[in-house]
Amino acid sequence: MPPLEPPVQKKFVKKIPGQKDFLPEEWADLDHLLERLKNLAKGFGFSRIEPSLFEVSEINAKFHVKEGKAPVLKVSGADEAVFRTNAISGLLRMYLDARTPEKERLSKWYFISPVTVHHENPYQIVSNLEYGFEVIGDESPIFDAQVLALAWKLYSVLGEDKIVLEIGSRGCENCWPEYQQILSRTFSDAKYSLCKECAASVEKHPEKILVCEQAECQSIAADAPAFIDYLDAACSSHLTTVLESLDELKVSYVLMTGSDLDPHARRTVFRFKFNHPQDSFILSHGMRHDHLFSHFNVSPRPALGLVGDFSKFLRAWHLSGAVLQKAKSADVALIPLGELGAKKALSLFSNFWDEMISVVNLFDENGLKARLQQAADMKVPIALIVGQKEALEDTVILRDVKSGMQEVFTSERILSEVRKRLGE
Ligand SMILES: [Zn+2]
Ligand SMILES: [Zn+2]
């Protein structure tokens, strides 16, 4: 093996603070979770979309809910552009831009999109990979259940005992204002015991008192009537159907005590929490948010979305102690020995690839034994060994990785022999 290079001087390797790189071993974990998400999305009938990286600043800002700002890109004579801080603004813009509602009644879209937020103090640009599911065009509670079931399956890899689904309802234009009035009346008697901010919210936004963290306010809020008892018939039946579907799917949940304060939330609101002795956090959250379309001056339409960020999912995966299960990565491993063997292996690789037989080329400096072990670790059933002698004689050694039995075949016959052994 050639000697290793001397260490690189770090001061010459600069990086933007807050940015995240993925080394091969980290990427393997992330890739595993990404594949899981993509397979589930496919299984539940979602199509992937990807909005452009830059969004008109004004559009992005309307959906920007996190701390920090969007890094702005100013180009003279054009709209101010930002590297998006969320994917939903782009998704809805795309949906309207492509005139999707005229083409399909129901759209089930998902995204896995990089987003970026700019913090000034301390200076850092935090990038994240956001993922989400959006169902637009149907208000049936069956779609709420579908998205919740999908996410539950996605997170089950972390251990079902560590996942808590909190679910509730934010009602509708009919029942929510009525509940607000009831809350106002309840809190007005206790107005002088509440914190300053809560006291100011009693009339217009009494629901804010329910989530205040001050001990005084919490003890007063504990006796407030629960919204779930004030839902109108339509909202109540919607929630009941969602909960019944979850029961049927054996998804465990707890009813949300607090209320989601997002002004766009309507009916179903939920969040998935990860609970671990070392850390607990929200993996993703979602709601029905028909009124999001008002940002584009179009009338509301049924829309349900879930959004999460991959760094949290990855962190939960590491905390859960889950280990990557090695699946069969290819049908055939090519193991060339020496330069002549390597050349021959390259043409075999090309032939197998063209014939759509999955093949991995173990072209490195390790010895034969190490590479056979590598093939076994990768769960590849067949190894093809090509050394100097085989290359000159135009033959290939076929080895059954598990049993160690091997046989020599001519290059001409090897493809049909491999097919036979793979049972094709
Ligand atoms: Zn309602
Ligand atoms: Zn308070």
XYZ file of C-alpha atoms and ligand atoms in Angstrom:
426
model
C 0.000 0.000 0.000
C 1.443 3.464 -0.843
C 2.351 5.661 2.190
C -0.426 7.968 3.440
C -0.232 11.701 2.695
C 0.905 14.054 5.509
C -2.029 15.741 7.322
C -3.639 18.739 5.591
C -3.327 22.099 7.370
C -6.852 22.914 8.519
C -6.508 26.681 8.177
C -6.501 26.302 4.399
C -9.689 24.201 4.371
C -12.475 26.681 4.977
C -16.139 25.909 5.465
C -19.252 28.065 5.809
C -20.426 27.842 9.460
C -23.621 25.821 9.876
C -23.180 23.765 6.718
C -23.446 19.987 6.907
C -21.362 17.549 4.878
C -22.024 13.836 4.632
C -19.078 11.430 4.646
C -19.626 8.015 3.011
C -20.515 6.290 6.309
C -23.020 9.041 7.223
C -24.465 9.026 3.740
C -25.101 5.276 3.965
C -27.454 5.892 6.914
C -29.130 8.869 5.283
C -29.520 6.994 2.027
C -31.161 4.101 3.854
C -33.749 6.453 5.390
C -34.263 8.239 2.072
C -34.923 4.928 0.324
C -37.381 3.953 3.025
C -39.234 7.220 2.562
C -39.266 6.914 -1.234
C -40.563 3.336 -1.128
C -43.331 4.230 1.287
C -44.280 7.302 -0.755
C -44.548 5.105 -3.830
C -46.580 2.520 -1.952
C -49.035 5.188 -0.813
C -49.339 6.657 -4.314
C -47.360 9.886 -3.913
C -45.411 11.394 -6.815
C -42.155 13.190 -6.194
C -41.772 16.826 -7.136
C -38.868 19.195 -6.696
C -39.395 22.944 -6.703
C -36.519 25.112 -7.929
C -33.812 26.042 -5.413
C -34.557 29.749 -5.566
C -37.897 31.312 -4.901
C -39.171 34.863 -5.251
C -38.410 36.392 -1.854
C -41.962 37.651 -1.382
C -43.483 34.182 -1.931
C -40.964 32.396 0.288
C -41.452 34.926 3.094
C -45.180 34.202 3.358
C -44.448 30.592 4.284
C -41.297 31.235 6.309
C -41.959 30.125 9.863
C -38.531 29.336 11.258
C -36.077 31.610 12.978
C -33.437 33.386 10.934
C -33.722 34.875 7.500
C -33.551 33.668 3.946
C -30.221 34.429 2.255
C -31.141 36.993 -0.415
C -29.771 37.098 -3.928
C -30.210 40.453 -5.599
C -30.127 40.658 -9.365
C -30.866 44.039 -10.876
C -34.093 44.279 -12.823
C -35.457 40.996 -11.459
C -37.508 39.973 -8.430
C -35.476 39.540 -5.258
C -34.579 35.839 -5.071
C -33.909 33.756 -1.977
C -32.568 30.271 -1.468
C -35.839 28.809 -0.209
C -36.271 28.378 3.548
C -39.153 25.940 3.050
C -40.333 23.680 0.266
C -44.083 24.224 0.639
C -43.991 27.714 -0.908
C -42.408 26.246 -4.050
C -44.772 23.274 -4.061
C -47.902 25.424 -4.010
C -46.452 27.883 -6.523
C -45.664 24.928 -8.842
C -49.125 23.498 -8.323
C -50.770 26.739 -9.442
C -48.160 27.580 -12.080
C -48.607 24.200 -13.815
C -52.400 24.664 -13.643
C -52.555 21.313 -11.863
C -56.134 21.740 -10.592
C -57.371 21.785 -14.199
C -55.540 18.521 -14.982
C -56.215 16.400 -11.932
C -58.789 16.450 -9.175
C -56.511 14.975 -6.546
C -52.773 15.592 -6.263
C -50.571 13.555 -3.926
C -47.088 14.997 -3.993
C -43.987 14.572 -1.900
C -40.626 16.287 -1.766
C -37.133 15.804 -0.379
C -35.670 19.261 -0.767
C -32.689 21.213 0.556
C -33.638 24.390 2.418
C -31.421 27.023 4.000
C -31.776 29.593 6.773
C -29.389 32.460 7.408
C -28.502 33.343 11.027
C -26.611 36.534 11.759
C -25.466 36.097 15.335
C -23.481 33.909 15.409
C -23.135 33.951 11.664
C -24.110 30.672 10.055
C -26.091 29.378 7.126
C -27.963 26.304 8.260
C -28.952 23.898 5.501
C -31.388 21.118 5.963
C -33.017 18.462 3.908
C -36.750 18.933 4.291
C -39.223 16.196 3.416
C -42.940 16.379 3.214
C -46.182 15.030 1.818
C -49.039 17.077 0.479
C -52.514 15.931 -0.537
C -54.472 18.591 -2.401
C -58.018 18.385 -3.706
C -59.937 16.124 -1.329
C -61.131 16.757 2.193
C -61.936 13.150 3.045
C -60.427 12.089 6.401
C -59.137 8.942 4.711
C -56.241 11.017 3.343
C -55.376 12.242 6.831
C -55.220 8.595 7.888
C -53.074 7.716 4.860
C -50.460 10.378 5.606
C -50.391 9.428 9.297
C -50.054 5.719 8.478
C -47.243 6.447 6.039
C -45.322 8.507 8.612
C -45.933 5.888 11.291
C -44.454 3.211 9.041
C -41.560 5.514 8.175
C -40.677 6.089 11.828
C -41.341 2.524 12.978
C -37.685 1.875 12.108
C -36.818 3.969 15.203
C -38.795 1.636 17.479
C -42.539 2.122 17.924
C -42.136 2.613 21.678
C -40.089 5.753 21.019
C -42.636 7.401 18.715
C -45.598 9.388 19.983
C -48.228 10.626 17.582
C -50.116 13.576 19.027
C -53.285 14.366 17.167
C -56.081 16.879 17.554
C -58.397 19.133 15.637
C -58.356 22.846 15.043
C -61.986 22.795 13.912
C -63.308 25.052 11.187
C -64.644 28.579 10.576
C -67.854 27.467 12.193
C -66.784 25.896 15.479
C -63.409 27.511 16.239
C -64.672 31.109 16.799
C -67.386 29.787 19.073
C -64.784 28.002 21.174
C -62.666 31.169 21.266
C -65.630 33.012 22.777
C -66.057 30.328 25.414
C -62.335 30.575 26.247
C -62.548 34.366 26.426
C -65.359 34.144 28.925
C -63.490 31.504 30.957
C -60.283 33.517 31.153
C -61.788 36.953 31.647
C -62.548 36.182 35.315
C -58.931 35.206 35.915
C -57.500 38.038 33.819
C -55.512 39.600 36.668
C -53.765 36.355 37.581
C -52.449 35.803 34.051
C -49.077 36.983 32.767
C -48.997 40.316 30.904
C -49.031 38.742 27.449
C -51.838 36.332 28.233
C -53.912 39.109 29.828
C -53.634 40.997 26.544
C -54.748 37.896 24.577
C -57.950 37.217 26.519
C -60.274 39.005 24.105
C -58.927 38.162 20.673
C -56.615 35.149 21.000
C -57.455 33.343 24.224
C -56.090 30.091 22.719
C -52.561 31.496 23.225
C -53.084 31.149 26.992
C -53.427 27.379 26.559
C -49.809 27.119 25.440
C -48.228 29.758 27.700
C -45.300 28.385 29.669
C -45.770 30.553 32.784
C -46.772 28.409 35.775
C -49.625 30.752 36.762
C -51.152 30.678 33.293
C -50.701 26.932 33.016
C -52.628 26.279 36.211
C -55.475 28.505 35.029
C -55.443 26.952 31.543
C -55.605 23.451 33.031
C -59.257 24.028 33.966
C -60.268 25.489 30.591
C -62.813 23.513 28.533
C -61.262 21.244 25.884
C -61.922 22.147 22.260
C -62.616 18.545 21.394
C -65.923 18.871 23.293
C -66.927 21.891 21.219
C -66.259 20.639 17.688
C -69.291 20.893 15.426
C -70.803 17.728 13.946
C -68.764 17.817 10.715
C -65.410 18.401 12.451
C -66.206 15.863 15.125
C -67.074 13.197 12.560
C -63.881 14.017 10.591
C -61.726 13.503 13.686
C -63.584 10.347 14.672
C -63.003 8.799 11.230
C -59.277 9.610 11.393
C -58.972 8.112 14.879
C -60.945 4.999 13.903
C -58.649 4.467 10.905
C -55.621 4.783 13.195
C -57.126 2.215 15.561
C -57.656 -0.149 12.669
C -54.047 0.319 11.536
C -52.898 -0.248 15.130
C -51.198 3.146 15.180
C -51.036 4.399 18.765
C -51.691 8.081 19.438
C -52.495 10.557 22.176
C -55.009 13.350 21.817
C -53.347 16.761 21.698
C -54.103 18.786 24.801
C -52.765 22.120 23.568
C -53.970 23.612 20.349
C -51.848 24.285 17.292
C -51.656 28.018 16.874
C -50.970 28.057 13.163
C -53.642 30.393 11.811
C -53.931 28.281 8.655
C -54.641 25.035 10.487
C -58.080 23.582 9.988
C -59.448 20.284 11.316
C -56.688 17.667 11.716
C -53.463 18.848 13.383
C -50.725 16.440 14.442
C -47.080 15.983 15.301
C -44.770 13.005 15.629
C -42.464 13.135 18.641
C -39.358 11.084 19.277
C -38.828 10.225 22.940
C -35.453 8.987 24.125
C -33.751 9.259 27.547
C -30.991 11.335 25.943
C -33.147 13.647 23.875
C -36.746 14.200 22.837
C -37.875 16.287 19.913
C -40.497 16.708 17.210
C -39.744 14.671 14.077
C -42.437 16.189 11.900
C -45.735 17.966 12.127
C -48.667 18.608 9.903
C -52.223 19.730 9.484
C -55.013 20.454 7.085
C -54.287 23.954 5.796
C -56.757 24.771 3.039
C -56.186 28.504 3.483
C -52.510 28.421 2.522
C -53.684 29.186 -0.996
C -54.798 32.620 0.171
C -51.111 33.639 -0.108
C -51.594 33.397 -3.874
C -54.952 35.170 -3.870
C -56.830 32.039 -4.895
C -59.760 30.545 -3.053
C -59.102 27.865 -0.424
C -59.038 24.224 -1.467
C -58.653 21.064 0.596
C -54.982 20.540 1.424
C -53.224 18.382 3.980
C -49.495 18.377 4.608
C -46.759 16.876 6.744
C -43.264 18.303 6.934
C -40.148 17.111 8.727
C -36.421 17.593 8.516
C -33.963 14.859 7.778
C -31.300 15.920 10.300
C -33.821 15.182 13.078
C -34.799 11.836 11.527
C -31.124 10.918 11.222
C -30.425 11.990 14.807
C -33.345 9.870 16.035
C -32.040 6.936 13.977
C -28.615 7.202 15.628
C -30.094 7.627 19.124
C -32.379 4.641 18.598
C -29.277 2.496 18.094
C -30.691 1.050 14.875
C -28.112 -0.656 12.698
C -28.149 -0.720 8.949
C -29.329 -4.133 7.780
C -27.176 -5.193 4.897
C -29.299 -6.208 1.945
C -28.012 -7.977 -1.134
C -26.284 -5.196 -3.032
C -25.727 -7.027 -6.342
C -26.030 -10.464 -7.977
C -22.445 -10.683 -9.138
C -19.120 -9.431 -7.745
C -16.216 -9.082 -10.139
C -12.816 -9.685 -8.585
C -9.944 -8.888 -10.964
C -6.342 -9.759 -10.057
C -3.540 -7.807 -11.710
C -3.713 -5.280 -14.525
C -4.682 -7.718 -17.270
C -7.443 -9.167 -15.092
C -8.719 -5.658 -14.335
C -8.962 -4.861 -18.034
C -10.874 -8.065 -18.710
C -13.169 -7.443 -15.720
C -14.080 -4.052 -17.127
C -15.421 -5.603 -20.319
C -17.280 -8.288 -18.321
C -18.791 -5.508 -16.198
C -19.995 -3.776 -19.345
C -21.573 -7.011 -20.716
C -23.394 -7.821 -17.469
C -24.577 -4.239 -17.119
C -26.000 -4.297 -20.657
C -27.776 -7.573 -19.856
C -29.266 -5.930 -16.743
C -27.612 -8.242 -14.248
C -26.647 -6.220 -11.194
C -22.898 -6.345 -10.793
C -20.345 -4.743 -8.485
C -16.695 -4.387 -9.441
C -14.435 -5.065 -6.447
C -11.526 -3.382 -8.042
C -9.132 -2.515 -5.233
C -5.775 -3.373 -3.772
C -6.988 -5.891 -1.193
C -6.084 -9.557 -1.628
C -8.468 -12.192 -3.019
C -9.490 -13.423 0.432
C -10.405 -9.921 1.659
C -12.424 -9.235 -1.453
C -14.309 -12.533 -1.201
C -15.159 -11.540 2.354
C -16.313 -8.163 1.054
C -18.605 -9.937 -1.427
C -19.986 -12.100 1.396
C -20.601 -8.972 3.545
C -22.447 -7.412 0.643
C -24.540 -10.595 0.374
C -23.547 -11.078 -3.266
C -24.132 -14.755 -4.196
C -21.696 -15.119 -7.132
C -18.087 -13.961 -7.479
C -16.281 -13.948 -10.825
C -12.494 -14.038 -10.472
C -10.264 -13.006 -13.371
C -6.494 -13.260 -12.899
C -3.580 -12.992 -15.342
C -3.941 -16.661 -16.405
C -7.705 -16.431 -16.961
C -7.358 -13.173 -18.883
C -4.830 -14.765 -21.248
C -6.933 -17.924 -21.686
C -10.194 -15.956 -21.995
C -11.762 -17.777 -19.071
C -13.416 -16.781 -15.771
C -13.501 -18.516 -12.391
C -17.063 -18.665 -11.059
C -17.220 -19.012 -7.297
C -20.284 -19.618 -5.175
C -19.606 -17.095 -2.390
C -21.443 -19.021 0.314
C -20.171 -22.571 -0.343
C -16.763 -21.635 -1.775
C -17.256 -24.125 -4.675
C -15.686 -22.868 -7.875
C -15.542 -23.780 -11.545
C -13.858 -22.359 -14.657
C -15.915 -21.214 -17.672
C -15.028 -19.607 -20.966
C -15.878 -15.893 -21.226
C -18.409 -16.801 -23.891
C -20.355 -19.149 -21.598
C -20.159 -17.153 -18.381
C -23.237 -15.001 -18.933
C -25.585 -17.948 -19.527
C -24.053 -19.837 -16.581
C -24.632 -16.872 -14.250
C -28.209 -16.543 -15.483
C -28.771 -20.239 -14.815
C -27.440 -19.972 -11.270
C -29.508 -16.896 -10.544
C -32.496 -18.964 -11.605
C -33.411 -16.723 -14.527
Zn -66.021 22.741 12.638
Zn -49.148 33.554 30.168
